[in-house]
Coordinates of C-alpha atoms and ligand atoms in Angstrom, one line a residue:
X26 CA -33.8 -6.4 -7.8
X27 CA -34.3 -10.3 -7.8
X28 CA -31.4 -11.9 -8.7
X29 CA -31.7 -12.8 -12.4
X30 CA -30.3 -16.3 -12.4
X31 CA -27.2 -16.4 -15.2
X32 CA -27.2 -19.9 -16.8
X33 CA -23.7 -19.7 -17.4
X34 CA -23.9 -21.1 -14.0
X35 CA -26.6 -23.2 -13.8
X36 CA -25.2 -26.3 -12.6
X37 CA -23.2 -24.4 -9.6
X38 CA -27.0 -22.9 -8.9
X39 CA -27.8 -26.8 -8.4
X40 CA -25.1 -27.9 -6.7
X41 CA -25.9 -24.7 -4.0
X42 CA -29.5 -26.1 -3.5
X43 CA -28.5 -29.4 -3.1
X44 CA -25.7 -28.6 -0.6
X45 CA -27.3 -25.9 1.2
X46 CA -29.7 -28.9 2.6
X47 CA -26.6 -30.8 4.1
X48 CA -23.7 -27.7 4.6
X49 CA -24.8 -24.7 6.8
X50 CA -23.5 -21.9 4.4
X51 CA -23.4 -24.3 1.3
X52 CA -19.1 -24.3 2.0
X53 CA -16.4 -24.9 4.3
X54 CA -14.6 -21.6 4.5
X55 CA -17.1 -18.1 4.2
X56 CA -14.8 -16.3 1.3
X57 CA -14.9 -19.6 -0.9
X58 CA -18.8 -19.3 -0.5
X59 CA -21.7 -17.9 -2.0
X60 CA -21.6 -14.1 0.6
X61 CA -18.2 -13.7 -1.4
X62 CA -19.2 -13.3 -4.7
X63 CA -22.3 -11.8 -6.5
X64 CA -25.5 -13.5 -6.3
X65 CA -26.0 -15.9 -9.6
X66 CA -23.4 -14.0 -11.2
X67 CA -21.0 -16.4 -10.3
X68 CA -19.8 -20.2 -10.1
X69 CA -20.2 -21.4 -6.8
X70 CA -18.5 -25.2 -7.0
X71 CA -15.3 -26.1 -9.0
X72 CA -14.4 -29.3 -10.4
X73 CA -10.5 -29.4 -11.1
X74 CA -7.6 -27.1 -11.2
X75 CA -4.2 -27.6 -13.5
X76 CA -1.5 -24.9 -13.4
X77 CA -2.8 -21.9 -13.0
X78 CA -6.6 -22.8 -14.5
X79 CA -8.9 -23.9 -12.5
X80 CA -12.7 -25.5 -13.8
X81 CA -16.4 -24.7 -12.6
X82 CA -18.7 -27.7 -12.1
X83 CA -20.7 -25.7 -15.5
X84 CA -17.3 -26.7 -17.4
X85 CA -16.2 -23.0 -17.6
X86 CA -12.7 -22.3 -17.5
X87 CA -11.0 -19.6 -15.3
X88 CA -7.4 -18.2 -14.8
X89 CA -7.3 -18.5 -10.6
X90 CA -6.2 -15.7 -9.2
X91 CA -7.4 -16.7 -5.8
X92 CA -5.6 -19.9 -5.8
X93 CA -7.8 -21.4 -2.4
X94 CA -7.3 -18.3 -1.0
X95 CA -3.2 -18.5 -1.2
X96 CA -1.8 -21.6 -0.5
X97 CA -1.4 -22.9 -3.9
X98 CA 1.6 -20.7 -4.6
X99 CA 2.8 -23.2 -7.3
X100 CA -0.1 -23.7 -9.2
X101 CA -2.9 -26.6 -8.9
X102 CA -1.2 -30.0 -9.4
X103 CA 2.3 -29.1 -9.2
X104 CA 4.5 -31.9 -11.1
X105 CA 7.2 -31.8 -8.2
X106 CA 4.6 -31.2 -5.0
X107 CA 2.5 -34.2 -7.0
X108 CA 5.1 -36.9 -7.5
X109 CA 6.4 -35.9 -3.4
X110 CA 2.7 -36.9 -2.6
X111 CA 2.4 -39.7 -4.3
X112 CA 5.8 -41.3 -3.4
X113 CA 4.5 -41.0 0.5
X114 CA 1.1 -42.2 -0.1
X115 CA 2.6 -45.4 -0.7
X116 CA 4.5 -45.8 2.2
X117 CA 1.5 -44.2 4.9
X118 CA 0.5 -41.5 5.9
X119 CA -0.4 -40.5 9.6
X120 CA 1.9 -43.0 11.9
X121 CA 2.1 -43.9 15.2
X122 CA 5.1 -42.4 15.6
X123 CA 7.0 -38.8 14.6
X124 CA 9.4 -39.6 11.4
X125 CA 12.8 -38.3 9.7
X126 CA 10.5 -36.0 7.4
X127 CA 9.2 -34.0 9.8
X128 CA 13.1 -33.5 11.9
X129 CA 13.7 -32.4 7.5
X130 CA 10.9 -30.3 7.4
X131 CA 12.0 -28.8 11.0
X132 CA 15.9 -28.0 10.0
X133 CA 14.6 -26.9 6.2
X134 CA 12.3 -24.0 8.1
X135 CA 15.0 -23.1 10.8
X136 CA 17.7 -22.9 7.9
X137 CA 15.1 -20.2 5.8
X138 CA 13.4 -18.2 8.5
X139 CA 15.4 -15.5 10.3
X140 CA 13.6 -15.9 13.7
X141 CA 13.3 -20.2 13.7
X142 CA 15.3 -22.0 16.0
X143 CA 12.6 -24.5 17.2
X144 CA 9.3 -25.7 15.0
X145 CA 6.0 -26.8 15.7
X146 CA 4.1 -27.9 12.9
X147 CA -0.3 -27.6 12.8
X148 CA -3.0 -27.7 9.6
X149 CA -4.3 -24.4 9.4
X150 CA -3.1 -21.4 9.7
X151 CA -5.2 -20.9 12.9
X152 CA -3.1 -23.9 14.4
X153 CA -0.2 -21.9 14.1
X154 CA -1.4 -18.9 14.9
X155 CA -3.3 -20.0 18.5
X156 CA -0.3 -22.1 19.6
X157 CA 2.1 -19.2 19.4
X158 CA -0.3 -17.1 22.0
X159 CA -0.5 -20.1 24.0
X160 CA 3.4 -20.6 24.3
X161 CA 3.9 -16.7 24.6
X162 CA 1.3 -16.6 27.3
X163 CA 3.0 -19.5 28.8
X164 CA 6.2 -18.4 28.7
X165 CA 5.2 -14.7 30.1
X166 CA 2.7 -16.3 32.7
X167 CA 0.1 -13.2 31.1
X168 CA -3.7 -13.5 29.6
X169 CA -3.7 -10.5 27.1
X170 CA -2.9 -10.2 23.6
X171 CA -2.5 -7.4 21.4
X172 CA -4.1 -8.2 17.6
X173 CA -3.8 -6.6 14.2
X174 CA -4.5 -7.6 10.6
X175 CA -6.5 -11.4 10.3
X176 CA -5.0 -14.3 12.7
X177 CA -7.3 -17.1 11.6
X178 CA -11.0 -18.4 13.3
X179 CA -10.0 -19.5 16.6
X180 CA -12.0 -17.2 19.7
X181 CA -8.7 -15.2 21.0
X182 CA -8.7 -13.7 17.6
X183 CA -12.2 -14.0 16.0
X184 CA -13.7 -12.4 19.4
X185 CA -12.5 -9.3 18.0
X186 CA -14.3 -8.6 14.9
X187 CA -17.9 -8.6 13.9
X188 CA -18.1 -12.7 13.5
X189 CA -17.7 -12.9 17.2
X190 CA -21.4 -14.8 17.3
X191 CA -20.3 -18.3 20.0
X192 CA -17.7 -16.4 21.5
X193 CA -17.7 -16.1 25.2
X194 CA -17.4 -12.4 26.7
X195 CA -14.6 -13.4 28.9
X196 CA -12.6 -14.1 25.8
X197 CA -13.1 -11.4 23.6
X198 CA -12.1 -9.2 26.6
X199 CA -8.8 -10.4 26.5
X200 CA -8.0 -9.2 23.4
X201 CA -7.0 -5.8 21.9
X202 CA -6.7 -4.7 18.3
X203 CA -4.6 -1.9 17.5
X204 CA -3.8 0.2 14.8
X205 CA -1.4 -0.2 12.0
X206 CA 1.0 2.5 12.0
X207 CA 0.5 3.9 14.8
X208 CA 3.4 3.3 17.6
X209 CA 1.6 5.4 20.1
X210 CA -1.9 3.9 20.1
X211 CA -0.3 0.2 20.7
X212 CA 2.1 1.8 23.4
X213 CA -1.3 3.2 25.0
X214 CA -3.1 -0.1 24.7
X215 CA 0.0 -2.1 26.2
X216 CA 0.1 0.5 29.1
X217 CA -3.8 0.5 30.0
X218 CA -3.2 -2.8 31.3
X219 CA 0.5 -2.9 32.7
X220 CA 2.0 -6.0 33.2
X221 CA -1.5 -8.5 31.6
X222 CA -0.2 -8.5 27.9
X223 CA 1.6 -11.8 27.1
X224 CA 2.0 -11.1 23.0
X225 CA 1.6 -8.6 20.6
X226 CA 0.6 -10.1 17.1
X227 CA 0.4 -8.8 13.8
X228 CA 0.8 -8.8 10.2
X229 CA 4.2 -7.3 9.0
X230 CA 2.1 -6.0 5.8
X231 CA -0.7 -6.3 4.1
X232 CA -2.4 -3.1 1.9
X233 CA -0.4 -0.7 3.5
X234 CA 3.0 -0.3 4.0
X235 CA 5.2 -0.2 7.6
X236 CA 6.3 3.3 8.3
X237 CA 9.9 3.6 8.7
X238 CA 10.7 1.7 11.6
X239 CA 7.6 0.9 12.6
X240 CA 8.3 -3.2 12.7
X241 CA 11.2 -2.6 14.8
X242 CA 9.2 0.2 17.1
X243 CA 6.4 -2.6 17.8
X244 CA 9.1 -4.8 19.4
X245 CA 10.3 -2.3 21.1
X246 CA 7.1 -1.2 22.5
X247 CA 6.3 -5.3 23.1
X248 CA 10.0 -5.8 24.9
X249 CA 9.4 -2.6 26.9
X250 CA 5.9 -4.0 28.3
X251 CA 7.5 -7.7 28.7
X252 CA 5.4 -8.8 25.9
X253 CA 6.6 -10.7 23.0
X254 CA 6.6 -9.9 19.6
X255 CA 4.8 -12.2 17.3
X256 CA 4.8 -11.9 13.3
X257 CA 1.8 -13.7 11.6
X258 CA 3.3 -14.8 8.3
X259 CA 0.6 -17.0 7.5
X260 CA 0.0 -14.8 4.3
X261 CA 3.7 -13.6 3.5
X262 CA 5.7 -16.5 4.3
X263 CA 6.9 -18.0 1.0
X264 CA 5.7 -15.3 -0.8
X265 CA 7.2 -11.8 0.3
X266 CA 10.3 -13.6 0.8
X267 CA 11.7 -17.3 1.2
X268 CA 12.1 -16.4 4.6
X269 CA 9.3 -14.0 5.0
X270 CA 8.2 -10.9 5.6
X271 CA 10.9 -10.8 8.5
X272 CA 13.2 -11.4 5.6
X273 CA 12.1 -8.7 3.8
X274 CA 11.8 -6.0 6.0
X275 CA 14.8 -7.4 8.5
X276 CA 12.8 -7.4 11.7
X277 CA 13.0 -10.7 13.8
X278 CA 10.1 -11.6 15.9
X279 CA 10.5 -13.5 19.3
X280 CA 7.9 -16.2 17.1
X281 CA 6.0 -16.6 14.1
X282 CA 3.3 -18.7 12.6
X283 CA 3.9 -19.9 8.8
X284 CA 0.9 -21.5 6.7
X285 CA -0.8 -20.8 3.0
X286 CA 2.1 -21.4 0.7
X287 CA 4.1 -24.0 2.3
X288 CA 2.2 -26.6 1.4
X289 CA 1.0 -25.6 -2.1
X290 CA -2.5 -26.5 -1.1
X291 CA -1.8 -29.2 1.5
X292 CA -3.2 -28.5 4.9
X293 CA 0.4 -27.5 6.8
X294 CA 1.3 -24.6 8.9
X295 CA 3.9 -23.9 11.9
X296 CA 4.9 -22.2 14.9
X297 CA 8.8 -21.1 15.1
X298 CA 10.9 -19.1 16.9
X299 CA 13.5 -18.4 20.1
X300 CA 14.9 -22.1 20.8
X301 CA 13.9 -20.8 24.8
X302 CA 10.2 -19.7 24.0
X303 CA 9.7 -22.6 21.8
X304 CA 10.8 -25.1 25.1
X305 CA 7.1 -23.9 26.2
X306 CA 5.8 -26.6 23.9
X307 CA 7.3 -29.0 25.7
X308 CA 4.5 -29.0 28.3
X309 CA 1.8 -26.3 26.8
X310 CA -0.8 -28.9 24.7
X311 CA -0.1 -28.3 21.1
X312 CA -1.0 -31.6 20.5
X313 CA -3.6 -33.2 17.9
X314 CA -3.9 -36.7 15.9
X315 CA -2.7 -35.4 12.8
X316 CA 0.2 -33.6 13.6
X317 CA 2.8 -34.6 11.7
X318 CA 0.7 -36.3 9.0
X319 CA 3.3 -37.3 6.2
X320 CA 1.5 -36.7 2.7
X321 CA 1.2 -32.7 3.8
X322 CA 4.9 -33.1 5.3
X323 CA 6.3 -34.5 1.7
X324 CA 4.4 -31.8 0.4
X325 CA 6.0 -28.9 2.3
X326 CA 9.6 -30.2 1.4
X327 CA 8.9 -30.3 -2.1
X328 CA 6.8 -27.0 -2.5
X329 CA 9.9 -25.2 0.2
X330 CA 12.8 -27.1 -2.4
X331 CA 11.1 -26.2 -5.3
X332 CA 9.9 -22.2 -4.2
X333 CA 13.9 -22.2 -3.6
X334 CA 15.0 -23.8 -6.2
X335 CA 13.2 -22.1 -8.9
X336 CA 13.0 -18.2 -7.4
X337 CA 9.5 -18.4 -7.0
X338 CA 9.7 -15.3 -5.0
X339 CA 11.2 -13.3 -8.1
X340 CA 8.1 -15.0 -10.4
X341 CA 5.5 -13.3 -8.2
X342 CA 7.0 -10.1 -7.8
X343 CA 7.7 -9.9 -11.4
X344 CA 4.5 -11.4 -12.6
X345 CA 2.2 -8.9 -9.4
X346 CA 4.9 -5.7 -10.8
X347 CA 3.7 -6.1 -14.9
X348 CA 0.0 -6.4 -13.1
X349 CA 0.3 -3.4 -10.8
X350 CA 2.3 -1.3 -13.2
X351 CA -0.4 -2.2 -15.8
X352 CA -3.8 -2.0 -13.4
X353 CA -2.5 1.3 -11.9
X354 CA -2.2 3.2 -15.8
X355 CA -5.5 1.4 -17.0
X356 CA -7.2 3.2 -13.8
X357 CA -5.6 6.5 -14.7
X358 CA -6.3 6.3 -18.0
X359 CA -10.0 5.5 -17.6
X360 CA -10.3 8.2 -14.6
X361 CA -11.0 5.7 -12.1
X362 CA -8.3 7.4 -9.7
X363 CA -11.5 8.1 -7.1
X364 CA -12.7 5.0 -7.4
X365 CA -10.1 2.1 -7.7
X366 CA -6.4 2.1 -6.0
X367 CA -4.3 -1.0 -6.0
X368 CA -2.1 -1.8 -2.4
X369 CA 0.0 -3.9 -1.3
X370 CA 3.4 -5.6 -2.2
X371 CA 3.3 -6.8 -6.0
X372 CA 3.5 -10.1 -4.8
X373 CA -0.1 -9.9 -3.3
X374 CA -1.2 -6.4 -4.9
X375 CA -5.0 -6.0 -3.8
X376 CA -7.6 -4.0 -5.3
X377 CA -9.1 -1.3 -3.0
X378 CA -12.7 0.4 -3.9
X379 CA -14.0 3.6 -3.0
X380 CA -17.8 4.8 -2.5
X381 CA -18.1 7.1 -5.0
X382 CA -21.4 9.4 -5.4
X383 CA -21.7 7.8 -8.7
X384 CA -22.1 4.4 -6.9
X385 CA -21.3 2.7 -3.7
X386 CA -18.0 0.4 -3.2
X387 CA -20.2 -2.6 -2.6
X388 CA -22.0 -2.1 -5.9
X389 CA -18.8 -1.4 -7.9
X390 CA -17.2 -4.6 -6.3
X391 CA -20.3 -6.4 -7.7
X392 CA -19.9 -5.3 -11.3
X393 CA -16.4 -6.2 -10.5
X394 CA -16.8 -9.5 -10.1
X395 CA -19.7 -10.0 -12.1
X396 CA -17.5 -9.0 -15.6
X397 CA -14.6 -10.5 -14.5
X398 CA -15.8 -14.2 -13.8
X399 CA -17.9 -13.9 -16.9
X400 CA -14.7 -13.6 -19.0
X401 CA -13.1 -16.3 -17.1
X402 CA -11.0 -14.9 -14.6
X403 CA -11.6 -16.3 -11.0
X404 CA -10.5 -12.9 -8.8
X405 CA -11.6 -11.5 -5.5
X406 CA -10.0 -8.2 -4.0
X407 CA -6.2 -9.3 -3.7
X408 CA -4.3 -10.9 -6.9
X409 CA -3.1 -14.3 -5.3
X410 CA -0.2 -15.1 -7.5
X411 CA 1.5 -18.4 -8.1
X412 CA 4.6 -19.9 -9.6
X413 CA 2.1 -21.2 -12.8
X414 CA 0.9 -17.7 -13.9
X415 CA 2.7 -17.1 -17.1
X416 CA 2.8 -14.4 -19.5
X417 CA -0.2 -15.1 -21.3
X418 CA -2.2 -15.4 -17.6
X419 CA -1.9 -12.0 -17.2
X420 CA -2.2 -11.1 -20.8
X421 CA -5.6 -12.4 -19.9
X422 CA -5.9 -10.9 -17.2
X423 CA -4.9 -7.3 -18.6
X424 CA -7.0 -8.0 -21.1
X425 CA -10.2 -8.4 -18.7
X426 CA -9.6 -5.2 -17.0
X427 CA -9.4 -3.6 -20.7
X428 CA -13.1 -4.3 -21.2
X429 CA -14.1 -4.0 -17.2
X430 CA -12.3 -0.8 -16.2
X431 CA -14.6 1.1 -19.3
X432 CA -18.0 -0.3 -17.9
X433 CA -17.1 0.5 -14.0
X434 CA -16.5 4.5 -15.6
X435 CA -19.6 4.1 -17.3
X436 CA -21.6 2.9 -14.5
X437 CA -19.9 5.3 -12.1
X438 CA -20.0 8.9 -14.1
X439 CA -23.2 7.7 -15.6
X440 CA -24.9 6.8 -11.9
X441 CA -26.1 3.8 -14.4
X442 CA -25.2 1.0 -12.1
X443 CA -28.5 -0.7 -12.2
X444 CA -28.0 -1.0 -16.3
X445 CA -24.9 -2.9 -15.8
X446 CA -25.7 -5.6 -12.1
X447 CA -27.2 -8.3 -13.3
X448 CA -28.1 -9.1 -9.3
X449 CA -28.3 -7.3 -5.8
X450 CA -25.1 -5.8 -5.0
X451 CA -23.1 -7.8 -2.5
X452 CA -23.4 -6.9 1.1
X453 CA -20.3 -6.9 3.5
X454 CA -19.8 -9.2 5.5
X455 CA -16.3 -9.7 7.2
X456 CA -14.0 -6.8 7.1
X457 CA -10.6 -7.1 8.7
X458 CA -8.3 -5.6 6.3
Ligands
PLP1 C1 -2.6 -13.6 8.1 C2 -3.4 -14.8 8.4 N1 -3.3 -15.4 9.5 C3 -4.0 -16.5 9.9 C4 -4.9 -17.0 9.0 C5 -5.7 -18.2 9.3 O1 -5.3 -19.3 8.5 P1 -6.3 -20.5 8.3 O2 -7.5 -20.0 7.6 O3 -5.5 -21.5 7.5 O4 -6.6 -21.1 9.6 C6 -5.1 -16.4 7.7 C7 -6.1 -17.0 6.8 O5 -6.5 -16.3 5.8 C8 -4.3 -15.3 7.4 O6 -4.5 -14.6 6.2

């Protein structure tokens, strides 16, 4: 099928032409980009966000439930986060020198997170996430690293999947995924190479969740190999808890790496953890011009105070528990229990899809996507929640799925998907989760 183009989004179909001559890929990040989302069947640029709304460059309106992919866990122009950021753009912004805000910052994240003693703060998530291998392979004087769940784009990690394209050999042999759930495989993978792993690294949770004990079994297994224990928090800090998922589920890695949420938006992430690995940074290079930059600092402080302050926290577990209680009958009710299953903490609920003989997951994905843009809500597998989403959010939300859910039975028990895609079906691309 070619893709019939929908003018609903005819001026994001511009805009791609225009910057696919000048942007490899037409975007900065791959799941913000055109591979993430059904082909003409979708907007592809946005103009403006406010709250929890956010505005294609067609003037179509959405309800965000992507929200840049997670950061913006307040909502798109936060009064608090804006007035912070406007207050330090009139005194500078990147100094010469470190400043009082970032020592704040520092003691803020050390007072909130069970496992921080010491801080390091980077931009992405990647930052923060590479800088804690380096200091555990510095502190353990070892190469390998033990992986699982998504750690960012840097070549320790990326090595690992199937966008490994630029990545030397010698790299991606240093690193080993393992399992989730499985306490045996990662003690088998640690001991294949006795004494060479520095770290194991990991998401406490994402779809599925930690069997009892398992958290505190992969320390274990990481101690009893001499490796440390790393939790990746870039996702769950902020969000599962104030303090994290380590919070949450009372395990306390040797370090972690915090990013998305902290800044609402603002490009801010950071290394913390054991006051004696975190003296490692005082000679391994984690070390770049705009460390420290004061706007994203202010920014952090305000979005930390106000995710405190408020019980943020509580808003997205209420808000993602009305969603998932609500999904998960709509899916019964419709006999979608084959195809459709929703995952996760209700904080960050995702959507899991099946192949089905009625229709392949990829297909079903498209249609997906295809209805729910087309009534104005901006989704992609998870439900990224913020502090903005209010009842009427996820009335409209609920009320999406009401006319969705019917069509994807149709289409399915019918094997009439080609009378409902309005385009090819999305291909995959990038599976880590
Ligand atoms: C768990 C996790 N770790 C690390 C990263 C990398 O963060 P960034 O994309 O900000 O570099 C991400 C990004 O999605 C993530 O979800």
């Amino acid at each position: 099928m070619t893709a019939a183009p929908n003018p609903r989004y005819a001026k994001s179909r511009e805009m791609f032409a225009r910057a696919s001559r000048v942007i490899p890929g037409a975007s900065q990040t791959f799941s913000k980009s055109h591979i993430a989302y059904p082909e003409g069947q979708a907007p592809l640029f946005l103009s403006h966000g406010k709250g929890s709304h956010v505005w294609d460059v067609d003037g179509n309106e959405y309800v965000d439930f992507v929200n840049g992919l997670l950061p913006v866990i307040l909502g798109y122009d936060d009064p608090d986060v804006t007035a912070a950021v406007v207050d330090q753009l009139g005194r500078g912004i990147t100094f010469s020198l470190a400043t009082e805000a970032e020592v704040r910052l520092a003691e803020r994240l050390v007072e909130i997170i069970p496992c921080a003693e010491k801080v390091r703060f980077g931009k992405n998530g990647s930052d923060a996430t590479a800088g804690a291998v380096r200091v555990a392979r510095a502190f353990t004087g070892r190469d390998r690293v033990a992986v699982c769940g998504y750690h960012g784009w840097q070549d320790w990690y990326i090595g690992t999947t199937a966008r490994h394209k630029g990545v030397p050999q010698a790299t991606r042999d240093l690193t080993s995924p393992f399992p989730y759930n499985d306490l045996e495989a990662l003690d088998r993978a640690l001991a294949a190479h006795p004494g060479e792993f520095a770290c194991v690294i990991m998401e406490a949770m994402n779809a599925v969740e930690p069997a009892p004990g398992y958290l505190q079994g992969v320390k274990d297994i990481a101690h009893r190999h001499g490796a440390l224990f790393i939790l990746d928090e870039i996702i769950t800090g902020f969000r599962y808890a104030l303090g994290g998922a380590q919070d949450l589920f009372g395990v306390t890695p040797d370090l972690a790496s915090f990013g998305k949420g902290m800044g609402n938006g603002f490009p801010i992430s950071a290394v913390v953890g054991r006051a004696d690995v975190m003296a490692q940074m005082e000679d391994v290079f984690f070390s770049f011009t705009a460390g420290g930059e004061a706007v994203s600092i202010a920014a952090a402080l305000a979005t930390i105070d106000k995710v405190q302050r408020e019980n943020v926290v509580g808003h997205l577990w209420r808000q993602g528990g009305r969603v998932v209680t609500a999904l998960a009958e709509r899916i019964a009710a419709h006999g979608l229990g084959d195809v459709l299953s929703v995952s996760g903490k209700p904080c960050w609920p995702l959507l899991g899809i099946q192949d089905t003989p009625g229709a392949t997951a990829w297909e079903i994905k498209t249609l997906y996507l295809q209805e729910m843009l087309a009534r104005g809500i901006l989704v992609q597998g998870g439900l990224n929640f913020s502090f903005a989403h209010d009842d009427t959010d996820i009335d409209s939300l609920l009320a999406a799925y009401d006319d969705v859910l019917p069509m994807i039975a149709l289409a399915v028990r019918d094997k009439a998907m080609a009378q409902f895609l309005k385009c090819d079906p999305m291909r995959p691309v990038f599976r880590v989760r």
